[in-house]
Short mmCIF file of C-alpha atoms and ligand atoms in Angstrom, two decimals:
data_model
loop_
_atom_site.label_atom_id
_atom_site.label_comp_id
_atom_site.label_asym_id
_atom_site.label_seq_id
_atom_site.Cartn_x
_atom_site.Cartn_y
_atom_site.Cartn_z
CA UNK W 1 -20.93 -179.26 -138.45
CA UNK W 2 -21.83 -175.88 -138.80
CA UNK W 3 -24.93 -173.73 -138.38
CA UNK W 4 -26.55 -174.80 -141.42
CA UNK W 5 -25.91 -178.44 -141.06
CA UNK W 6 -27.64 -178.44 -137.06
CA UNK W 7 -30.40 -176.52 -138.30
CA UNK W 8 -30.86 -179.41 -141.21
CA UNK W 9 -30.50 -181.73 -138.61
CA UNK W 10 -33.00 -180.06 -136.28
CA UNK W 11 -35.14 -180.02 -139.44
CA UNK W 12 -34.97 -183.75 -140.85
CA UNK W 13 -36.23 -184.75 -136.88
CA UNK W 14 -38.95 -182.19 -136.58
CA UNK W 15 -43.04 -183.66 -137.12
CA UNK W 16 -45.57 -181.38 -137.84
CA UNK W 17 -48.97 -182.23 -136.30
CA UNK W 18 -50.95 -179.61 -136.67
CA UNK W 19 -53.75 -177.91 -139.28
CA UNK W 20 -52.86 -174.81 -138.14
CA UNK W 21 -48.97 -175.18 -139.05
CA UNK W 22 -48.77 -174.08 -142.73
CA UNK W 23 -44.98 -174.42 -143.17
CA UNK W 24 -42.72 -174.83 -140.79
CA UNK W 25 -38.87 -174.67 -140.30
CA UNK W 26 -36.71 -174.01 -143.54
CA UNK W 27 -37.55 -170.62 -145.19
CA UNK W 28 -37.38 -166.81 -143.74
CA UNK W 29 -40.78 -167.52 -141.57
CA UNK W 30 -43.16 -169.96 -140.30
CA UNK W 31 -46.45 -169.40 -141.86
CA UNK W 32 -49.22 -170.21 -139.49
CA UNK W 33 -53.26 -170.01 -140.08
CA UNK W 34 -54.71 -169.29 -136.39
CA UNK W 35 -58.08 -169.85 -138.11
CA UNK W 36 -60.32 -167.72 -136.26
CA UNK W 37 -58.94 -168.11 -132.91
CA UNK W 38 -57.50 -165.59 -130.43
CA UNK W 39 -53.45 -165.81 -131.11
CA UNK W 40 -51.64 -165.82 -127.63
CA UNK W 41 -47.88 -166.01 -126.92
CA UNK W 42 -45.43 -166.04 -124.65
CA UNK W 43 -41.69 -166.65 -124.16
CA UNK W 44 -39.14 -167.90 -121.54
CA UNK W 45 -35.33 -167.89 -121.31
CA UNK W 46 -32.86 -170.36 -119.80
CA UNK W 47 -29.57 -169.56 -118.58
CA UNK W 48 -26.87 -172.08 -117.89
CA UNK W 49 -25.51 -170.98 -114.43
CA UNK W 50 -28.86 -169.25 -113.13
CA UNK W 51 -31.90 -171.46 -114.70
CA UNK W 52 -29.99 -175.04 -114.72
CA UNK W 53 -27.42 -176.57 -113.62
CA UNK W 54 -25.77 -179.23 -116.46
CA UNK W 55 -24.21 -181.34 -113.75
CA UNK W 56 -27.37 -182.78 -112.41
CA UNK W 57 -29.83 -181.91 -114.99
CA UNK W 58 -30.23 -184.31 -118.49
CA UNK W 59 -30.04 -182.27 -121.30
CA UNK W 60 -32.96 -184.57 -122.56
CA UNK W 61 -35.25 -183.17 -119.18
CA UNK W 62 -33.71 -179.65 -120.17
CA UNK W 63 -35.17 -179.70 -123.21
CA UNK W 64 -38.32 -180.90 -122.43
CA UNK W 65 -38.79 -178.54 -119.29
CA UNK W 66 -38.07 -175.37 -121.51
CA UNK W 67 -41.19 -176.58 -123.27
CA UNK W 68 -43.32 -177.60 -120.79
CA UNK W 69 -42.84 -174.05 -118.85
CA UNK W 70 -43.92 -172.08 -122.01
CA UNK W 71 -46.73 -174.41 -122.42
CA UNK W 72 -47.54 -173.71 -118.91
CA UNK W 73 -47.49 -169.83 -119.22
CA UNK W 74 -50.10 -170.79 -122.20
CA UNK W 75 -52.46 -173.03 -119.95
CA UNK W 76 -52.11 -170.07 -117.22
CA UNK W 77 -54.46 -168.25 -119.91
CA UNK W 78 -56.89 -171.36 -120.25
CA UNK W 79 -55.68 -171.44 -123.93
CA UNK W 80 -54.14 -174.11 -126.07
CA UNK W 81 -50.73 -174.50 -127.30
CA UNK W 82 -49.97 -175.17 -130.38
CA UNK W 83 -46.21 -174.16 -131.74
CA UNK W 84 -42.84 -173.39 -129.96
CA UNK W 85 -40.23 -171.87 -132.08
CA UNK W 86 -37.17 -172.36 -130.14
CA UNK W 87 -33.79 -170.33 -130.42
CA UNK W 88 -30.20 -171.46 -128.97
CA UNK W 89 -26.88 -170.17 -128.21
CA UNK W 90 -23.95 -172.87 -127.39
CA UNK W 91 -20.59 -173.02 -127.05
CA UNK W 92 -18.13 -175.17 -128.16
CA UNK W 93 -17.88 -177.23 -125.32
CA UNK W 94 -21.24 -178.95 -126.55
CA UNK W 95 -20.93 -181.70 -128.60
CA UNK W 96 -23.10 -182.71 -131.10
CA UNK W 97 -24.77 -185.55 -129.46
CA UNK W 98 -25.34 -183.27 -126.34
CA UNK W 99 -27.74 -181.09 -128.83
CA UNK W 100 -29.39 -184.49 -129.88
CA UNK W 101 -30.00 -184.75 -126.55
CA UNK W 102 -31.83 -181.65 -125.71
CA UNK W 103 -33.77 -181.73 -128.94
CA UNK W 104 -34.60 -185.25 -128.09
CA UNK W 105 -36.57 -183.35 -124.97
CA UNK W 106 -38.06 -180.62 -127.36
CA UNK W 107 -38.73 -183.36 -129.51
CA UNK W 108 -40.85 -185.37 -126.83
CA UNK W 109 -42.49 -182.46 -125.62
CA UNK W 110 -44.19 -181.29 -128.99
CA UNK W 111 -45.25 -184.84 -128.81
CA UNK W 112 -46.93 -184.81 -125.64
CA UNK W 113 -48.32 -181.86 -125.89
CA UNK W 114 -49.42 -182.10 -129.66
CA UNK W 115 -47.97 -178.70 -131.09
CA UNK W 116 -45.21 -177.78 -133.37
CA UNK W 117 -42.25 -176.93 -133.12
CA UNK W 118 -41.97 -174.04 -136.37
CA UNK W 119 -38.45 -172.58 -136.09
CA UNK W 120 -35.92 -170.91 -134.12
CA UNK W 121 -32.67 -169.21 -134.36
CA UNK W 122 -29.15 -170.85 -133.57
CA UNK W 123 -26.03 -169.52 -132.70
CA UNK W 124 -22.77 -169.46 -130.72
CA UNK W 125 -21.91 -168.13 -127.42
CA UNK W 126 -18.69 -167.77 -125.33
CA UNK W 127 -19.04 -170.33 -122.64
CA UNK W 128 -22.84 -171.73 -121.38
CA UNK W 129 -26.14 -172.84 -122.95
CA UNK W 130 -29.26 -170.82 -123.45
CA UNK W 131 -32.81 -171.49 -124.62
CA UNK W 132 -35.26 -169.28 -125.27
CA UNK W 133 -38.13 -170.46 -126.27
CA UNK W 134 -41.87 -168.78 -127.75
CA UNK W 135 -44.61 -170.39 -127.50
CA UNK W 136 -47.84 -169.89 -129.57
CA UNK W 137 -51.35 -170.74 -128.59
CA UNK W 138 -54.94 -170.40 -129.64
CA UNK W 139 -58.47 -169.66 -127.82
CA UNK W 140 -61.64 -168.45 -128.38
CA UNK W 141 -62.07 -165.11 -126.93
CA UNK W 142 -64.65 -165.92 -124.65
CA UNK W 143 -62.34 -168.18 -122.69
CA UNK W 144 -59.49 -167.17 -121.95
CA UNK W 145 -58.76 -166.67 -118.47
CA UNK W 146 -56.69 -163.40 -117.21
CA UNK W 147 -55.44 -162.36 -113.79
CA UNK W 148 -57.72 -159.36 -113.07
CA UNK W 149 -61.04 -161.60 -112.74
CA UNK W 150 -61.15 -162.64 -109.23
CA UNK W 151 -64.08 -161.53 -107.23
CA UNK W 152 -64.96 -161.63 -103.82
CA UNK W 153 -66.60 -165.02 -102.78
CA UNK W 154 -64.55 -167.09 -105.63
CA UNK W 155 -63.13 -170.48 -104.32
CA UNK W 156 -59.27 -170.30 -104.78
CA UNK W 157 -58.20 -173.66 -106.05
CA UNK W 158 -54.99 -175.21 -107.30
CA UNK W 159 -54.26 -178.44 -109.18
CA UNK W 160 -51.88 -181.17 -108.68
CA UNK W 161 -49.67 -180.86 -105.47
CA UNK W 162 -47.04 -178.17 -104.99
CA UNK W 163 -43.80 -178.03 -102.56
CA UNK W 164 -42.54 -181.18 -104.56
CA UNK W 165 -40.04 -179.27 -107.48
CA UNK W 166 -38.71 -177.43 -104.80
CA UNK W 167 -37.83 -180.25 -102.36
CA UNK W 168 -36.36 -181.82 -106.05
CA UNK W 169 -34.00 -179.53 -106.36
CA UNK W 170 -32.89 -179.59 -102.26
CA UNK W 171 -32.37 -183.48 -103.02
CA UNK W 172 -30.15 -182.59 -106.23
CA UNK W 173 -28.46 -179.77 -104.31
CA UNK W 174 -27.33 -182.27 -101.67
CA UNK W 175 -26.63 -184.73 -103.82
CA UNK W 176 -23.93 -182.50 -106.24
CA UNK W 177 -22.20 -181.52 -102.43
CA UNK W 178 -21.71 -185.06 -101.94
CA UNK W 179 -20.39 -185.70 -105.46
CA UNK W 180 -18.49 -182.71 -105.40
CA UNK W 181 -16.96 -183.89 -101.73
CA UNK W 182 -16.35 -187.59 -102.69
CA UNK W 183 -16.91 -188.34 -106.40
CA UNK W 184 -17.19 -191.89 -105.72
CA UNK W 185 -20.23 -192.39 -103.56
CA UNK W 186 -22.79 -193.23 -106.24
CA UNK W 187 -25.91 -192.32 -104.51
CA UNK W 188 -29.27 -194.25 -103.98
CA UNK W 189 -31.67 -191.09 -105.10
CA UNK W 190 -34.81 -193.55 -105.75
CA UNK W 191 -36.82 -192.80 -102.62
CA UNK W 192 -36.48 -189.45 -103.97
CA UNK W 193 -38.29 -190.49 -107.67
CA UNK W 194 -41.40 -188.48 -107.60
CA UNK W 195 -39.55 -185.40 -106.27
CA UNK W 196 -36.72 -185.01 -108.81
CA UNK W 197 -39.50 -185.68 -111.72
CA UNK W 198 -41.46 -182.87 -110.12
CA UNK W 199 -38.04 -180.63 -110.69
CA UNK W 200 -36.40 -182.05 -113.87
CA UNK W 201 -39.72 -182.80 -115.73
CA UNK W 202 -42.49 -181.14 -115.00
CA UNK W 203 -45.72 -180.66 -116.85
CA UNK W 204 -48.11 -177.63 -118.60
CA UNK W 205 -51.22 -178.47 -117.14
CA UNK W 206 -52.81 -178.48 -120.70
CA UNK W 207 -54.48 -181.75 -119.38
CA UNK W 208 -56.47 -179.44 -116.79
CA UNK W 209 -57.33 -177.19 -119.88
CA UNK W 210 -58.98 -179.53 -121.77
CA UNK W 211 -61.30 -180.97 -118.15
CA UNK W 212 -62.02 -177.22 -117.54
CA UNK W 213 -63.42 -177.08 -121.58
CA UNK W 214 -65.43 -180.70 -121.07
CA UNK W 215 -67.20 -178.95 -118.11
CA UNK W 216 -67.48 -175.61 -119.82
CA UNK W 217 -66.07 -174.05 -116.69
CA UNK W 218 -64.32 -170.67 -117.43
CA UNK W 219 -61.76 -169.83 -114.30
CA UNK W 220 -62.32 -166.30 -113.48
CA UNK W 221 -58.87 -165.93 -112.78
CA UNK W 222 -56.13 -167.96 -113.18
CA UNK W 223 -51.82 -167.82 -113.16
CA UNK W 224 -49.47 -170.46 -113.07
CA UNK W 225 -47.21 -171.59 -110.09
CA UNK W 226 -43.46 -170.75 -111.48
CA UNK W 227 -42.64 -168.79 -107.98
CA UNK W 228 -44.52 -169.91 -105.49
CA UNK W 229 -48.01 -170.17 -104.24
CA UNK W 230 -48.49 -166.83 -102.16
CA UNK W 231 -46.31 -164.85 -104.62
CA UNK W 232 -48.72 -166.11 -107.59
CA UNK W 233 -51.79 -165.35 -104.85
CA UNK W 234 -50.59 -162.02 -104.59
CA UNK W 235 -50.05 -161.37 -108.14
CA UNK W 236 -54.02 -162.23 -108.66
CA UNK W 237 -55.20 -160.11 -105.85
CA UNK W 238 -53.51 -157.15 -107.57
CA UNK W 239 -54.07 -157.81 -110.69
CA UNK W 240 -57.96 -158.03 -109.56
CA UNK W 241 -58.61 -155.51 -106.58
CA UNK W 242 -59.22 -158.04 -103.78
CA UNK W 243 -57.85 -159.90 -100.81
CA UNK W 244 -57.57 -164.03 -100.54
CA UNK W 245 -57.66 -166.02 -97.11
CA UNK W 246 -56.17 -169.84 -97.82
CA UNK W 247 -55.88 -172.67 -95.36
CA UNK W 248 -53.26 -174.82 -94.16
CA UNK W 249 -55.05 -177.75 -93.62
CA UNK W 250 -56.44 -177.79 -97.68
CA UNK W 251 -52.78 -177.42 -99.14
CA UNK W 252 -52.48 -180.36 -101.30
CA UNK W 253 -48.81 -181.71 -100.06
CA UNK W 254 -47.57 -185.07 -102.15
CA UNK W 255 -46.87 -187.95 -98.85
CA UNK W 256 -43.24 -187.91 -100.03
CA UNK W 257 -42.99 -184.05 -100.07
CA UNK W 258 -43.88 -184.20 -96.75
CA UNK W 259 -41.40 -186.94 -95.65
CA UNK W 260 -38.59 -185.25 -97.41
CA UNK W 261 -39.28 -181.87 -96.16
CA UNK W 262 -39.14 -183.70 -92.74
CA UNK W 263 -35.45 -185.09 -93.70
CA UNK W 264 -34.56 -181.49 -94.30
CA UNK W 265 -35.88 -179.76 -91.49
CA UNK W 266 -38.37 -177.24 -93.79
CA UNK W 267 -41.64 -176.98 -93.54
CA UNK W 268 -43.90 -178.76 -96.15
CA UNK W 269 -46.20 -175.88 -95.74
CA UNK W 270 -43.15 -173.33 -96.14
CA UNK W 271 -42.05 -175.64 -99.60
CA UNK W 272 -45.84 -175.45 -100.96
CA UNK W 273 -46.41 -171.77 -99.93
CA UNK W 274 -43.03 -170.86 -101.33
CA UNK W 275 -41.35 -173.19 -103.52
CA UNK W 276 -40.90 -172.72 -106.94
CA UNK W 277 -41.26 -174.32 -109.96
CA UNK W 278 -44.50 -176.30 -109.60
CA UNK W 279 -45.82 -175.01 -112.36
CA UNK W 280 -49.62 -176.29 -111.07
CA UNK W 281 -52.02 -173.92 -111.95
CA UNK W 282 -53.93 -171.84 -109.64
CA UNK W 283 -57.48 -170.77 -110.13
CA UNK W 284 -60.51 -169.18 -109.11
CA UNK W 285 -64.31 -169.73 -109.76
CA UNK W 286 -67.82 -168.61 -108.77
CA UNK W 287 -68.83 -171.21 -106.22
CA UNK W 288 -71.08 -172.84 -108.68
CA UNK W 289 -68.72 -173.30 -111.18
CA UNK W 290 -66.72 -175.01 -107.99
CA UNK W 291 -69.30 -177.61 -107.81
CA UNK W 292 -69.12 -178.63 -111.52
CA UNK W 293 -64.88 -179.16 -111.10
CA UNK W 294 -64.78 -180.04 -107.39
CA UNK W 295 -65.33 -184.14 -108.60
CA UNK W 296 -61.80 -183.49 -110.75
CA UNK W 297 -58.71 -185.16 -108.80
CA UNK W 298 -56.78 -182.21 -110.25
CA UNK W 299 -59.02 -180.08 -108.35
CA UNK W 300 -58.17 -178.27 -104.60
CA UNK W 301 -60.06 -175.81 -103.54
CA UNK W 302 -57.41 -173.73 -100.91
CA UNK W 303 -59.49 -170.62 -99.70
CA UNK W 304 -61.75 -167.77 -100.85
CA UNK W 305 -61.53 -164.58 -102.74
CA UNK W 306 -61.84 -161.87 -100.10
CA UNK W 307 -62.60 -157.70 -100.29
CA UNK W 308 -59.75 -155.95 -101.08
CA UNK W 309 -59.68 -154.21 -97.00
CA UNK W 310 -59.57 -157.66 -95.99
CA UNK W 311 -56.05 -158.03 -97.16
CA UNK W 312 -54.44 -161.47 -98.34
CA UNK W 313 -54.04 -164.12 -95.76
CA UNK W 314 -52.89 -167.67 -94.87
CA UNK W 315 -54.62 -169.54 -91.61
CA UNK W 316 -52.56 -171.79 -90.13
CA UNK W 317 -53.80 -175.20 -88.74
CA UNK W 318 -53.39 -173.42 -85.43
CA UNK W 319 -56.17 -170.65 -87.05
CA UNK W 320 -53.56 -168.32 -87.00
CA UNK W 321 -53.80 -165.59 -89.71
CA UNK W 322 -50.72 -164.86 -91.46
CA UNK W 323 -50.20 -161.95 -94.12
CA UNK W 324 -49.13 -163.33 -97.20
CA UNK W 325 -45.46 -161.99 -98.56
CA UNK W 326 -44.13 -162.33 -101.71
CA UNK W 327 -41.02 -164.58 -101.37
CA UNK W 328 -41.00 -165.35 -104.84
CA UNK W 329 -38.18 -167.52 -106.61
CA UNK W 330 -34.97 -164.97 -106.95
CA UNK W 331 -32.64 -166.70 -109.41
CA UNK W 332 -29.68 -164.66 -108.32
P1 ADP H 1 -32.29 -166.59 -141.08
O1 ADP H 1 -30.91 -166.32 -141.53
O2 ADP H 1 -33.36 -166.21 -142.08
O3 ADP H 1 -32.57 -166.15 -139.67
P2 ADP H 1 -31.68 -169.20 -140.18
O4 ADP H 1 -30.59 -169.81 -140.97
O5 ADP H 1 -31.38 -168.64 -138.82
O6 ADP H 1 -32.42 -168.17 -141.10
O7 ADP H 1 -32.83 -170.28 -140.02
C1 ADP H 1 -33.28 -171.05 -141.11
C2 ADP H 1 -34.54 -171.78 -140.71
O8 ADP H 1 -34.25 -172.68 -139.65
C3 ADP H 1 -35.65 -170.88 -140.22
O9 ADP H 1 -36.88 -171.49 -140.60
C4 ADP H 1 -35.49 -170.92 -138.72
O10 ADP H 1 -36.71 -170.63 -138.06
C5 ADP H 1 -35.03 -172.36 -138.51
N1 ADP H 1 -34.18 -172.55 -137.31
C6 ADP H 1 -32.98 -171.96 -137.04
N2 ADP H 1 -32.48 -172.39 -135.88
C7 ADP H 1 -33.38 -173.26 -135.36
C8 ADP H 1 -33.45 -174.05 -134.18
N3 ADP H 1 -32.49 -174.00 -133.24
N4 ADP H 1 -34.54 -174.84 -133.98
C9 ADP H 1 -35.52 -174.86 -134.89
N5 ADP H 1 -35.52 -174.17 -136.05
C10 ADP H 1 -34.47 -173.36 -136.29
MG1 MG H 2 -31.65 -166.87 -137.88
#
């Protein structure tokens, strides 16, 4: 079909939504009217081979995941989203439908998270698929939310659960060896539900945004959970000059996390503290803006901001104190 005729393609499926989109996909540039607001952006890129892995992973969830972790990296800052532009290289191997699919997943996402998708590039490559994709969002200036605001005496909190994605993508692991081993066991993977959705589809917690606006609650500090809990800790006790203390016993762990961590002989606590791809959002807030969240079922609060000489630390149920490390999520 050709360049020209995807892009047209892309183009006759696309919505726009938004004020703020002047024109969209179809000339040089996108033309966009921030009106008034703090511009923020970000980008990610997937790799076939390093980020995904085709033979478990719908190209529909693909798609839809490469949006929803941009979107996160735009919640992280307590901002809104409100266009992706979304560029892709692709071999031949990839048949037409199979880019239906994944733009079905883009396609879903803008919906769900109500922003535009504005343009892109496209083009071939020599064997895998990659997606790169930039996201723009909007805030006033007053609330965004960086790393470097923690201060001592801040509740730490988190939302959602965490350990889950990672404990996903264990399941899928085991599940291709099996395949691979004896291609016709079809396997029963639907004790496993919540898990794999928590690795093939998660969420920007843009949902969390808006609650934290409808309290007018401004985190002081805030990242999102792509790598792990304690490496994303870390990265906000640098970024602001202090030291954190979190608890075992307040990790919010999903039942079935900790039944399948169980099955594989991890730790929950080792999946939540470590895991990757969560993308939950961890916070932190004066104690009194604590009490005007704490009501939210989103809301965990995990441990407290500490001086910096305190150092960063995890207490075990056994009130053991244990110096967070970086483990991070090392895709290679
Ligand atoms: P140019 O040669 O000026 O880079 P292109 O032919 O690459 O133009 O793109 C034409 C239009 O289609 C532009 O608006 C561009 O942003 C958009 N576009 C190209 N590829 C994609 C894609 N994969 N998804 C969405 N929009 C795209
Ligand atoms: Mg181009």
């Amino acid at each position: 079909m050709g360049e020209f005729g995807l892009i047209n393609r892309i183009k006759a499926k696309n919505v726009t939504r938004r004020a703020e989109t002047i024109a969209s996909i179809g000339d040089d540039a996108a033309i966009l009217n921030p009106i008034g607001k703090q511009v923020l952006t970000s980008t990610d890129m997937l790799v076939e081979g390093i980020h995904f892995d085709l033979s478990y992973t719908p190209l529909q969830h693909l798609g839809y995941k490469a949006v929803a972790v941009n979107v996160s990296d735009i919640a992280a800052m307590n901002a809104f989203p409100v266009q992706i532009t979304v560029s892709i290289a692709i071999s031949n191997r990839f048949s037409l439908e199979a880019v239906d699919m994944l733009y079905e997943g883009i396609f879903a996402a803008c919906q769900a998270y109500n922003i535009d998708l504005v343009g892109g590039d496209t083009t071939s490559s020599n064997s895998g698929l990659i997606i790169s994709v930039t996201v723009l969002g909007l805030a006033d200036a007053k609330q965004i939310a960086h790393r470097s605001g923690a201060k001592p005496g801040d509740a730490i909190c988190v939302t959602g659960d965490l350990g889950g994605a990672y404990l996903g993508l264990q399941v899928l692991l085991r599940e291709k060896a099996t395949y691979l081993a004896n291609p016709d066991l079809q396997p029963d993977l639907s004790q496993y539900d919540y898990l794999l959705e928590r690795q093939l589809k998660p969420e920007g917690r843009t949902d969390f945004i808006h609650e934290l606006a409808e309290f007018g609650v401004v985190p002081s500090s805030m990242i999102d959970i792509s790598d792990g809990l304690a490496s994303e800790l870390l990265h906000i006790c640098t970024a602001s000059g202090v030291g954190a203390s979190i608890f075992e016993r307040q990790l919010p762990i999903h039942d079935t996390t900790m039944l399948v961590a169980e099955e594989f002989n991890l730790s929950a606590t080792t999946c939540a503290l470590n895991g990757g791809e969560d993308y939950e959002l961890l916070f932190t807030v004066p104690l009194a803006d604590l009490e005007k969240i704490r009501h939210l079922p989103a809301v965990t609060p995990i441990g407290l901001i500490r001086e910096k000489q305190d150092g960063a630390f995890f207490v075990t149920e056994m009130n053991e104190a244990i110096a967070l490390t970086a483990q991070g999520w090392v895709h290679f």
